[in-house]
Amino acid sequence: MSERKGIPFVDLVAPHLQLEDELVGTIRDVLRSGMLVGGPVVEQFEQEFAQYCDARYCVGVSSGTDALRFALMAVGIGTGDAVVTVANTFAATVEAILQAGARPCFVDINPATFNMSVEGLRSFLQNECERSGTSPAPVHRSSGRPIKAIVPVHLYGQMCDMDPIMALAAEYGLSVIEDSCQAHGAQYFSARENAWRKAGSIGKAAAFSFYPAKNLGAGGEAGAITTNDEALATHVRMLRDHGQNKKYHHLLEGYNGRIDALQAAILRVKLPHLEDWNEKRRLAAETYYQLLSDVDCAVAPSEPSWSRAVYHLYVIRVQRRDELQNFMLRRRISTGLHYPIPLHQQKAFEHLGYHEGALPATEAAASEILSLPMYPQIEPNQQSQVVDSLKQFFSVRSIPLSLP
Ligand SMILES: *Cc1c(COP(=O)(O)O)cnc(C)c1O
């Protein structure tokens, strides 16, 4: 990519050019098969993605949002329940909880990883909930609702600290649904099991998105649920298909939430390249880390020793973020904000009753985070340009006005 064209935030063309012949061939095959929804291509993709995630089952659906909603419903979340999650995530996490009938309860993030704070989760369960009677389910004191599940979000491609989250879930009798929509292939070293575990293989179920910009993207909208629980997989298969277990036998009220065959076929072509693309993202992250090592005014993302992140996004922390973003844009460098307004401060979720100051680490991060250009094909010289512009911004602006 030439310097004149600037540096895009993502590159959704390069992976499709790389695989164009294969993609066009598979699309032709699906069209000629006449099986456009369901069928062998969908089943093959499901098997391959389950295997990739070290999970027993995978159920393809029409989006990551449906994957989250169906997974929550299938573990029994419904009207009147409450689910613990974070406010530093995409709106879909909270939409899925609300649309399953439950109330989202937010805990703060760890400012170093931007992911769910284990201390925040523990303190929420200990101090804001109470256990009554014989049921192990804690009741959220201010809403009176039973807490039924935790949705840890593996944000930016890095997994949450799952050992203590799973331990707390077991202690309180809660289901864990991993929001893995940004974490295809990310890994976590479980000290408890003395083994590396993949995103989507730890919780009761996990939700993946194949929105085109994700690390594994379809040619449109698609998603999947992974689980080791056969009954849950069967339940989710019915939810995506109008509650049918066979044609016109509706066992429950379901949805139209299937993945279509063209998306599954495109994903089958791209999946074998995911490891290579993730490795390239990790190398690009290493390059940014080196380039940023002598920049005092920017904090590079931290990757704990138990994490192998797949850098869906490369998010730094800076002061005067909005000014910097504009400065870079004038130099044709596109950046992103993930996310500028935490969900508890969004108009749509005002009714949950959270106020400013409720989640201090989440709120502080929202005004300081900046997502730098990140994709497998980004070149080191482009990354140098990105970091040079950042250095220029801070050095120009920090020259004291009193200098001669
Ligand atoms: C993308 C995303 C979703 C939703 O996925 P869609 O396929 O767009 O419905 C949910 N959660 C997170 C964290 C995401 O990044």
CSV table of C-alpha atoms and ligand atoms in Angstrom, one decimal:
chain,number,residue,atom,x,y,z
A,1,MET,CA,0.0,0.0,0.0
A,2,SER,CA,1.5,3.3,-1.0
A,3,GLU,CA,2.1,6.1,1.5
A,4,ARG,CA,-0.1,8.4,-0.5
A,5,LYS,CA,-3.2,6.2,0.2
A,6,GLY,CA,-2.5,6.5,3.9
A,7,ILE,CA,-2.8,3.6,6.4
A,8,PRO,CA,-6.2,2.1,6.8
A,9,PHE,CA,-7.5,0.8,10.1
A,10,VAL,CA,-8.3,-2.6,8.8
A,11,ASP,CA,-7.8,-4.3,5.4
A,12,LEU,CA,-10.8,-6.4,4.3
A,13,VAL,CA,-9.6,-6.7,0.7
A,14,ALA,CA,-6.2,-8.3,1.1
A,15,PRO,CA,-7.4,-11.7,2.5
A,16,HIS,CA,-10.0,-12.0,-0.2
A,17,LEU,CA,-7.5,-11.2,-3.0
A,18,GLN,CA,-5.1,-13.8,-1.5
A,19,LEU,CA,-7.8,-16.5,-1.7
A,20,GLU,CA,-9.8,-15.2,-4.6
A,21,ASP,CA,-9.7,-18.3,-6.9
A,22,GLU,CA,-10.6,-20.6,-4.1
A,23,LEU,CA,-13.4,-18.3,-2.8
A,24,VAL,CA,-15.0,-17.9,-6.2
A,25,GLY,CA,-14.7,-21.7,-6.8
A,26,THR,CA,-16.5,-22.5,-3.5
A,27,ILE,CA,-19.2,-20.0,-4.1
A,28,ARG,CA,-19.8,-21.5,-7.6
A,29,ASP,CA,-20.0,-25.0,-6.0
A,30,VAL,CA,-22.5,-23.9,-3.4
A,31,LEU,CA,-24.7,-22.1,-6.0
A,32,ARG,CA,-24.6,-25.2,-8.2
A,33,SER,CA,-25.5,-27.5,-5.3
A,34,GLY,CA,-28.8,-25.6,-4.7
A,35,MET,CA,-28.3,-26.1,-0.9
A,36,LEU,CA,-28.1,-22.5,0.2
A,37,VAL,CA,-29.2,-22.9,3.9
A,38,GLY,CA,-27.9,-25.9,5.9
A,39,GLY,CA,-26.5,-29.0,4.3
A,40,PRO,CA,-23.1,-30.6,4.2
A,41,VAL,CA,-21.0,-27.5,3.8
A,42,VAL,CA,-22.4,-26.0,7.1
A,43,GLU,CA,-21.9,-29.3,8.9
A,44,GLN,CA,-18.3,-29.5,7.6
A,45,PHE,CA,-17.5,-26.0,8.8
A,46,GLU,CA,-19.1,-26.7,12.2
A,47,GLN,CA,-16.9,-29.8,12.6
A,48,GLU,CA,-13.7,-27.9,11.5
A,49,PHE,CA,-14.4,-24.9,13.7
A,50,ALA,CA,-15.2,-27.1,16.8
A,51,GLN,CA,-11.9,-28.9,16.2
A,52,TYR,CA,-10.0,-25.6,15.8
A,53,CYS,CA,-11.4,-24.4,19.2
A,54,ASP,CA,-10.8,-27.7,21.0
A,55,ALA,CA,-14.6,-27.9,21.6
A,56,ARG,CA,-16.8,-31.0,21.0
A,57,TYR,CA,-19.6,-29.2,19.2
A,58,CYS,CA,-20.1,-26.1,17.1
A,59,VAL,CA,-23.4,-24.7,15.9
A,60,GLY,CA,-23.3,-22.1,13.1
A,61,VAL,CA,-25.7,-19.2,13.5
A,62,SER,CA,-26.4,-15.9,11.7
A,63,SER,CA,-24.3,-13.6,13.9
A,64,GLY,CA,-22.3,-13.3,17.1
A,65,THR,CA,-25.3,-11.6,18.7
A,66,ASP,CA,-27.5,-14.6,18.0
A,67,ALA,CA,-24.8,-16.9,19.2
A,68,LEU,CA,-24.7,-15.0,22.6
A,69,ARG,CA,-28.5,-14.8,22.9
A,70,PHE,CA,-29.0,-18.5,22.0
A,71,ALA,CA,-26.2,-19.7,24.3
A,72,LEU,CA,-27.7,-17.7,27.2
A,73,MET,CA,-31.2,-19.0,26.5
A,74,ALA,CA,-29.9,-22.6,26.2
A,75,VAL,CA,-28.2,-22.5,29.6
A,76,GLY,CA,-31.6,-21.5,31.0
A,77,ILE,CA,-31.3,-17.7,31.3
A,78,GLY,CA,-34.7,-16.1,31.1
A,79,THR,CA,-37.1,-13.4,32.3
A,80,GLY,CA,-36.3,-12.2,35.8
A,81,ASP,CA,-32.7,-13.4,35.9
A,82,ALA,CA,-29.5,-11.4,36.1
A,83,VAL,CA,-26.2,-11.9,34.3
A,84,VAL,CA,-22.8,-10.4,35.2
A,85,THR,CA,-20.7,-8.9,32.5
A,86,VAL,CA,-18.6,-5.8,31.7
A,87,ALA,CA,-19.5,-2.4,30.2
A,88,ASN,CA,-16.4,-2.1,28.1
A,89,THR,CA,-17.6,-4.2,25.3
A,90,PHE,CA,-19.7,-4.0,22.1
A,91,ALA,CA,-23.4,-3.4,22.7
A,92,ALA,CA,-24.3,-6.9,21.4
A,93,THR,CA,-23.1,-8.5,24.7
A,94,VAL,CA,-25.7,-6.5,26.6
A,95,GLU,CA,-28.4,-6.7,24.0
A,96,ALA,CA,-28.2,-10.5,24.1
A,97,ILE,CA,-28.5,-10.6,27.9
A,98,LEU,CA,-31.5,-8.2,27.8
A,99,GLN,CA,-33.2,-10.0,24.9
A,100,ALA,CA,-32.9,-13.3,26.7
A,101,GLY,CA,-35.0,-11.6,29.4
A,102,ALA,CA,-32.2,-10.9,31.9
A,103,ARG,CA,-30.7,-7.9,33.5
A,104,PRO,CA,-27.0,-7.2,32.9
A,105,CYS,CA,-25.0,-6.4,36.1
A,106,PHE,CA,-21.7,-4.7,35.3
A,107,VAL,CA,-18.4,-5.2,37.1
A,108,ASP,CA,-15.4,-3.1,36.5
A,109,ILE,CA,-12.3,-4.0,34.3
A,110,ASN,CA,-8.7,-4.6,35.1
A,111,PRO,CA,-7.0,-1.4,33.8
A,112,ALA,CA,-4.0,-3.3,32.6
A,113,THR,CA,-5.8,-5.8,30.3
A,114,PHE,CA,-9.2,-4.0,29.8
A,115,ASN,CA,-10.9,-7.3,30.6
A,116,MET,CA,-13.2,-8.2,33.5
A,117,SER,CA,-11.6,-7.6,36.9
A,118,VAL,CA,-11.5,-10.8,38.9
A,119,GLU,CA,-11.5,-8.7,42.1
A,120,GLY,CA,-14.4,-6.7,40.8
A,121,LEU,CA,-16.4,-9.9,40.1
A,122,ARG,CA,-15.5,-11.4,43.5
A,123,SER,CA,-16.5,-8.2,45.3
A,124,PHE,CA,-19.7,-7.9,43.4
A,125,LEU,CA,-20.7,-11.5,44.3
A,126,GLN,CA,-19.7,-11.0,47.9
A,127,ASN,CA,-20.9,-7.5,48.6
A,128,GLU,CA,-23.7,-6.7,46.2
A,129,CYS,CA,-25.4,-10.1,46.3
A,130,GLU,CA,-26.8,-12.3,49.0
A,131,ARG,CA,-27.5,-16.0,49.3
A,132,SER,CA,-30.7,-17.1,50.8
A,133,GLY,CA,-32.2,-20.5,51.6
A,134,THR,CA,-30.7,-23.6,50.1
A,135,SER,CA,-30.2,-22.3,46.6
A,136,PRO,CA,-26.6,-21.6,45.7
A,137,ALA,CA,-27.7,-18.8,43.3
A,138,PRO,CA,-26.8,-15.4,44.8
A,139,VAL,CA,-29.5,-12.7,44.6
A,140,HIS,CA,-28.5,-9.3,43.4
A,141,ARG,CA,-29.6,-7.1,46.3
A,142,SER,CA,-30.6,-3.9,44.5
A,143,SER,CA,-32.7,-5.6,41.7
A,144,GLY,CA,-33.8,-8.7,43.7
A,145,ARG,CA,-32.9,-10.9,40.7
A,146,PRO,CA,-31.0,-14.2,40.9
A,147,ILE,CA,-27.6,-14.1,39.3
A,148,LYS,CA,-27.5,-17.0,36.9
A,149,ALA,CA,-24.5,-16.5,34.6
A,150,ILE,CA,-21.2,-14.7,33.9
A,151,VAL,CA,-20.3,-13.4,30.4
A,152,PRO,CA,-16.6,-12.7,30.4
A,153,VAL,CA,-15.7,-10.9,27.2
A,154,HIS,CA,-12.3,-11.8,25.7
A,155,LEU,CA,-11.8,-8.3,24.4
A,156,TYR,CA,-9.4,-7.1,21.7
A,157,GLY,CA,-8.3,-10.8,21.2
A,158,GLN,CA,-7.0,-11.4,24.7
A,159,MET,CA,-8.7,-13.9,27.0
A,160,CYS,CA,-9.9,-13.1,30.5
A,161,ASP,CA,-8.2,-14.6,33.5
A,162,MET,CA,-10.4,-17.7,33.4
A,163,ASP,CA,-9.2,-19.9,36.3
A,164,PRO,CA,-10.5,-17.6,39.0
A,165,ILE,CA,-13.6,-16.7,37.0
A,166,MET,CA,-14.4,-20.5,36.6
A,167,ALA,CA,-13.7,-21.0,40.3
A,168,LEU,CA,-16.1,-18.2,41.4
A,169,ALA,CA,-18.7,-19.5,38.9
A,170,ALA,CA,-18.4,-23.0,40.5
A,171,GLU,CA,-18.6,-21.5,44.0
A,172,TYR,CA,-21.8,-19.6,43.2
A,173,GLY,CA,-23.4,-22.1,40.9
A,174,LEU,CA,-23.2,-19.8,37.8
A,175,SER,CA,-22.9,-20.7,34.1
A,176,VAL,CA,-20.1,-19.1,32.1
A,177,ILE,CA,-20.7,-18.0,28.5
A,178,GLU,CA,-17.5,-16.8,26.9
A,179,ASP,CA,-18.0,-13.8,24.6
A,180,SER,CA,-15.3,-15.0,22.2
A,181,CYS,CA,-16.4,-12.7,19.3
A,182,GLN,CA,-13.0,-11.0,19.2
A,183,ALA,CA,-10.9,-14.0,20.2
A,184,HIS,CA,-10.8,-16.7,17.6
A,185,GLY,CA,-7.7,-18.8,18.4
A,186,ALA,CA,-6.7,-16.9,21.6
A,187,GLN,CA,-5.2,-19.0,24.3
A,188,TYR,CA,-5.1,-19.0,28.1
A,189,PHE,CA,-2.7,-21.0,30.3
A,190,SER,CA,-4.8,-22.7,33.0
A,191,ALA,CA,-2.6,-23.2,36.0
A,192,ARG,CA,-5.4,-25.3,37.5
A,193,GLU,CA,-5.1,-27.8,34.6
A,194,ASN,CA,-1.5,-27.1,33.7
A,195,ALA,CA,-2.5,-26.7,30.1
A,196,TRP,CA,-3.1,-24.0,27.4
A,197,ARG,CA,-6.8,-23.7,26.6
A,198,LYS,CA,-8.4,-22.1,23.6
A,199,ALA,CA,-11.1,-19.4,23.7
A,200,GLY,CA,-14.4,-21.2,23.4
A,201,SER,CA,-13.4,-24.3,25.2
A,202,ILE,CA,-13.6,-23.3,28.8
A,203,GLY,CA,-17.1,-22.1,29.6
A,204,LYS,CA,-20.4,-23.9,29.4
A,205,ALA,CA,-20.7,-22.4,25.9
A,206,ALA,CA,-19.0,-19.6,23.9
A,207,ALA,CA,-20.2,-17.2,21.2
A,208,PHE,CA,-18.1,-16.3,18.1
A,209,SER,CA,-18.8,-13.7,15.5
A,210,PHE,CA,-17.7,-14.0,11.9
A,211,TYR,CA,-18.5,-10.4,11.0
A,212,PRO,CA,-16.1,-9.5,8.2
A,213,ALA,CA,-13.7,-7.4,10.3
A,214,LYS,CA,-13.2,-10.2,13.0
A,215,ASN,CA,-10.0,-12.3,12.9
A,216,LEU,CA,-12.1,-15.0,11.0
A,217,GLY,CA,-14.6,-13.1,8.9
A,218,ALA,CA,-17.3,-14.4,6.6
A,219,GLY,CA,-18.4,-12.6,3.4
A,220,GLY,CA,-21.3,-11.0,5.4
A,221,GLU,CA,-23.0,-11.9,8.7
A,222,ALA,CA,-22.4,-15.1,10.5
A,223,GLY,CA,-21.6,-16.5,14.0
A,224,ALA,CA,-21.2,-19.7,16.0
A,225,ILE,CA,-21.6,-21.3,19.4
A,226,THR,CA,-19.1,-23.8,20.7
A,227,THR,CA,-19.7,-26.1,23.6
A,228,ASN,CA,-18.8,-29.5,25.0
A,229,ASP,CA,-22.4,-30.2,26.1
A,230,GLU,CA,-24.4,-32.2,23.6
A,231,ALA,CA,-27.8,-31.3,25.1
A,232,LEU,CA,-26.9,-27.6,24.9
A,233,ALA,CA,-25.7,-28.0,21.2
A,234,THR,CA,-29.0,-29.7,20.4
A,235,HIS,CA,-31.0,-26.9,22.1
A,236,VAL,CA,-29.1,-24.2,20.3
A,237,ARG,CA,-29.7,-26.0,17.0
A,238,MET,CA,-33.4,-25.9,17.6
A,239,LEU,CA,-33.3,-22.2,18.7
A,240,ARG,CA,-31.6,-21.2,15.4
A,241,ASP,CA,-34.2,-23.1,13.4
A,242,HIS,CA,-37.7,-22.1,14.7
A,243,GLY,CA,-37.5,-24.6,17.5
A,244,GLN,CA,-37.7,-27.5,15.1
A,245,ASN,CA,-36.0,-30.8,15.8
A,246,LYS,CA,-37.3,-32.0,12.5
A,247,LYS,CA,-39.2,-30.2,9.8
A,248,TYR,CA,-42.5,-28.8,11.1
A,249,HIS,CA,-42.1,-30.4,14.5
A,250,HIS,CA,-41.7,-27.3,16.7
A,251,LEU,CA,-40.6,-28.3,20.2
A,252,LEU,CA,-40.0,-24.8,21.4
A,253,GLU,CA,-40.4,-21.2,20.2
A,254,GLY,CA,-37.3,-20.5,18.2
A,255,TYR,CA,-35.8,-18.0,15.8
A,256,ASN,CA,-34.6,-17.7,12.2
A,257,GLY,CA,-30.9,-17.6,13.2
A,258,ARG,CA,-29.2,-20.1,10.8
A,259,ILE,CA,-25.9,-19.6,9.1
A,260,ASP,CA,-26.2,-19.9,5.3
A,261,ALA,CA,-24.2,-22.2,3.2
A,262,LEU,CA,-22.3,-19.5,1.3
A,263,GLN,CA,-21.0,-18.0,4.5
A,264,ALA,CA,-20.0,-21.5,5.8
A,265,ALA,CA,-18.2,-22.2,2.5
A,266,ILE,CA,-16.3,-18.9,2.6
A,267,LEU,CA,-15.4,-19.6,6.3
A,268,ARG,CA,-14.1,-23.1,5.3
A,269,VAL,CA,-11.7,-21.5,2.8
A,270,LYS,CA,-10.5,-19.0,5.3
A,271,LEU,CA,-10.2,-21.1,8.5
A,272,PRO,CA,-7.0,-22.9,7.4
A,273,HIS,CA,-5.3,-19.5,7.2
A,274,LEU,CA,-6.4,-18.3,10.6
A,275,GLU,CA,-3.4,-19.5,12.5
A,276,ASP,CA,-1.1,-17.8,10.1
A,277,TRP,CA,-3.1,-14.6,10.2
A,278,ASN,CA,-3.1,-14.6,14.0
A,279,GLU,CA,0.6,-15.2,14.0
A,280,LYS,CA,1.1,-12.2,11.7
A,281,ARG,CA,-1.0,-10.1,14.1
A,282,ARG,CA,1.2,-11.2,17.0
A,283,LEU,CA,4.3,-10.3,15.1
A,284,ALA,CA,2.8,-6.9,14.2
A,285,ALA,CA,1.9,-6.4,17.9
A,286,GLU,CA,5.6,-7.2,18.8
A,287,THR,CA,6.7,-4.6,16.3
A,288,TYR,CA,4.4,-2.0,17.8
A,289,TYR,CA,5.7,-2.9,21.2
A,290,GLN,CA,9.3,-2.3,20.1
A,291,LEU,CA,8.4,0.9,18.4
A,292,LEU,CA,6.5,2.2,21.4
A,293,SER,CA,9.2,1.2,23.9
A,294,ASP,CA,10.8,4.7,24.0
A,295,VAL,CA,7.5,6.6,23.8
A,296,ASP,CA,6.6,7.8,27.4
A,297,CYS,CA,3.2,9.2,26.5
A,298,ALA,CA,1.7,6.0,25.2
A,299,VAL,CA,1.0,2.8,27.2
A,300,ALA,CA,1.2,-0.4,25.0
A,301,PRO,CA,-1.2,-3.2,25.7
A,302,SER,CA,0.0,-5.8,28.3
A,303,GLU,CA,-0.1,-9.5,27.7
A,304,PRO,CA,0.2,-11.5,30.9
A,305,SER,CA,2.4,-14.6,30.8
A,306,TRP,CA,-0.7,-16.8,30.9
A,307,SER,CA,-2.1,-15.2,27.7
A,308,ARG,CA,-1.5,-15.7,24.0
A,309,ALA,CA,-3.5,-12.9,22.5
A,310,VAL,CA,-4.6,-12.8,18.9
A,311,TYR,CA,-4.7,-9.0,18.7
A,312,HIS,CA,-8.1,-8.5,17.0
A,313,LEU,CA,-7.3,-4.9,18.0
A,314,TYR,CA,-4.1,-3.2,19.2
A,315,VAL,CA,-5.3,-0.8,21.8
A,316,ILE,CA,-2.9,1.8,23.5
A,317,ARG,CA,-3.6,4.3,26.2
A,318,VAL,CA,-2.8,8.0,25.7
A,319,GLN,CA,-3.6,11.4,27.1
A,320,ARG,CA,-5.4,13.9,24.8
A,321,ARG,CA,-6.7,11.0,22.8
A,322,ASP,CA,-9.2,12.9,20.6
A,323,GLU,CA,-6.6,15.5,19.6
A,324,LEU,CA,-4.1,12.7,18.7
A,325,GLN,CA,-6.7,10.8,16.7
A,326,ASN,CA,-7.5,13.9,14.6
A,327,PHE,CA,-3.8,14.7,14.2
A,328,MET,CA,-3.2,11.1,12.9
A,329,LEU,CA,-6.2,11.3,10.6
A,330,ARG,CA,-4.8,14.5,9.0
A,331,ARG,CA,-1.8,12.4,8.2
A,332,ARG,CA,-4.1,9.8,6.6
A,333,ILE,CA,-3.7,7.3,9.5
A,334,SER,CA,-7.0,5.8,10.5
A,335,THR,CA,-7.5,4.6,14.1
A,336,GLY,CA,-10.5,3.4,16.1
A,337,LEU,CA,-12.1,3.7,19.5
A,338,HIS,CA,-13.2,0.5,21.2
A,339,TYR,CA,-15.3,1.8,22.9
A,340,PRO,CA,-15.7,5.5,23.4
A,341,ILE,CA,-18.9,5.3,25.6
A,342,PRO,CA,-19.1,2.5,28.1
A,343,LEU,CA,-22.4,0.6,27.9
A,344,HIS,CA,-23.7,1.7,31.3
A,345,GLN,CA,-23.5,5.3,30.1
A,346,GLN,CA,-25.3,4.7,26.8
A,347,LYS,CA,-28.8,6.1,26.3
A,348,ALA,CA,-30.2,2.7,25.4
A,349,PHE,CA,-29.2,1.2,28.7
A,350,GLU,CA,-30.0,4.2,30.9
A,351,HIS,CA,-32.9,2.2,32.4
A,352,LEU,CA,-30.4,0.0,34.2
A,353,GLY,CA,-29.8,2.9,36.6
A,354,TYR,CA,-26.0,3.2,36.5
A,355,HIS,CA,-24.5,6.6,37.2
A,356,GLU,CA,-21.2,8.2,36.3
A,357,GLY,CA,-18.5,6.9,38.6
A,358,ALA,CA,-20.1,3.5,39.0
A,359,LEU,CA,-17.2,1.8,37.0
A,360,PRO,CA,-14.1,4.0,37.5
A,361,ALA,CA,-11.6,1.9,35.5
A,362,THR,CA,-14.0,1.4,32.6
A,363,GLU,CA,-14.8,5.1,32.5
A,364,ALA,CA,-11.2,6.2,32.7
A,365,ALA,CA,-10.2,3.8,29.9
A,366,ALA,CA,-13.0,5.0,27.6
A,367,SER,CA,-11.3,8.5,27.2
A,368,GLU,CA,-7.8,7.2,26.8
A,369,ILE,CA,-7.9,4.1,24.6
A,370,LEU,CA,-6.9,4.3,20.9
A,371,SER,CA,-6.9,1.4,18.5
A,372,LEU,CA,-4.0,1.5,16.1
A,373,PRO,CA,-4.2,0.0,12.6
A,374,MET,CA,-3.9,-3.8,12.9
A,375,TYR,CA,-4.3,-6.6,10.4
A,376,PRO,CA,-2.2,-9.5,9.3
A,377,GLN,CA,-0.9,-7.7,6.2
A,378,ILE,CA,0.2,-4.5,7.9
A,379,GLU,CA,3.9,-3.8,7.1
A,380,PRO,CA,6.6,-2.7,9.6
A,381,ASN,CA,7.2,0.5,7.6
A,382,GLN,CA,3.5,1.4,8.0
A,383,GLN,CA,3.7,0.7,11.7
A,384,SER,CA,6.7,3.0,11.9
A,385,GLN,CA,4.7,5.7,10.2
A,386,VAL,CA,1.9,5.2,12.7
A,387,VAL,CA,4.3,5.5,15.7
A,388,ASP,CA,6.3,8.4,14.1
A,389,SER,CA,3.1,10.4,13.8
A,390,LEU,CA,2.3,9.7,17.4
A,391,LYS,CA,5.7,10.8,18.5
A,392,GLN,CA,5.4,13.9,16.4
A,393,PHE,CA,2.1,14.8,18.0
A,394,PHE,CA,3.5,14.6,21.5
A,395,SER,CA,6.9,16.2,20.8
A,396,VAL,CA,5.4,19.1,18.9
A,397,ARG,CA,2.8,19.8,21.5
A,398,SER,CA,5.0,19.4,24.5
A,399,ILE,CA,7.6,22.1,23.6
A,400,PRO,CA,7.2,24.7,26.3
A,401,LEU,CA,5.9,28.1,24.9
A,402,SER,CA,8.6,30.0,26.8
A,403,LEU,CA,11.4,28.5,24.7
A,404,PRO,CA,13.2,31.1,22.5
B,1,LIG,C1,-18.6,-8.4,17.1
B,1,LIG,C2,-19.0,-8.6,18.5
B,1,LIG,C3,-20.3,-9.1,18.9
B,1,LIG,C4,-21.4,-9.3,18.0
B,1,LIG,O1,-21.1,-10.1,16.8
B,1,LIG,P1,-22.0,-9.8,15.5
B,1,LIG,O2,-21.6,-10.9,14.6
B,1,LIG,O3,-21.7,-8.5,15.0
B,1,LIG,O4,-23.5,-9.9,15.9
B,1,LIG,C5,-20.5,-9.4,20.3
B,1,LIG,N1,-19.5,-9.2,21.2
B,1,LIG,C6,-18.3,-8.7,20.9
B,1,LIG,C7,-17.3,-8.4,21.9
B,1,LIG,C8,-18.0,-8.3,19.5
B,1,LIG,O5,-16.8,-7.8,19.2
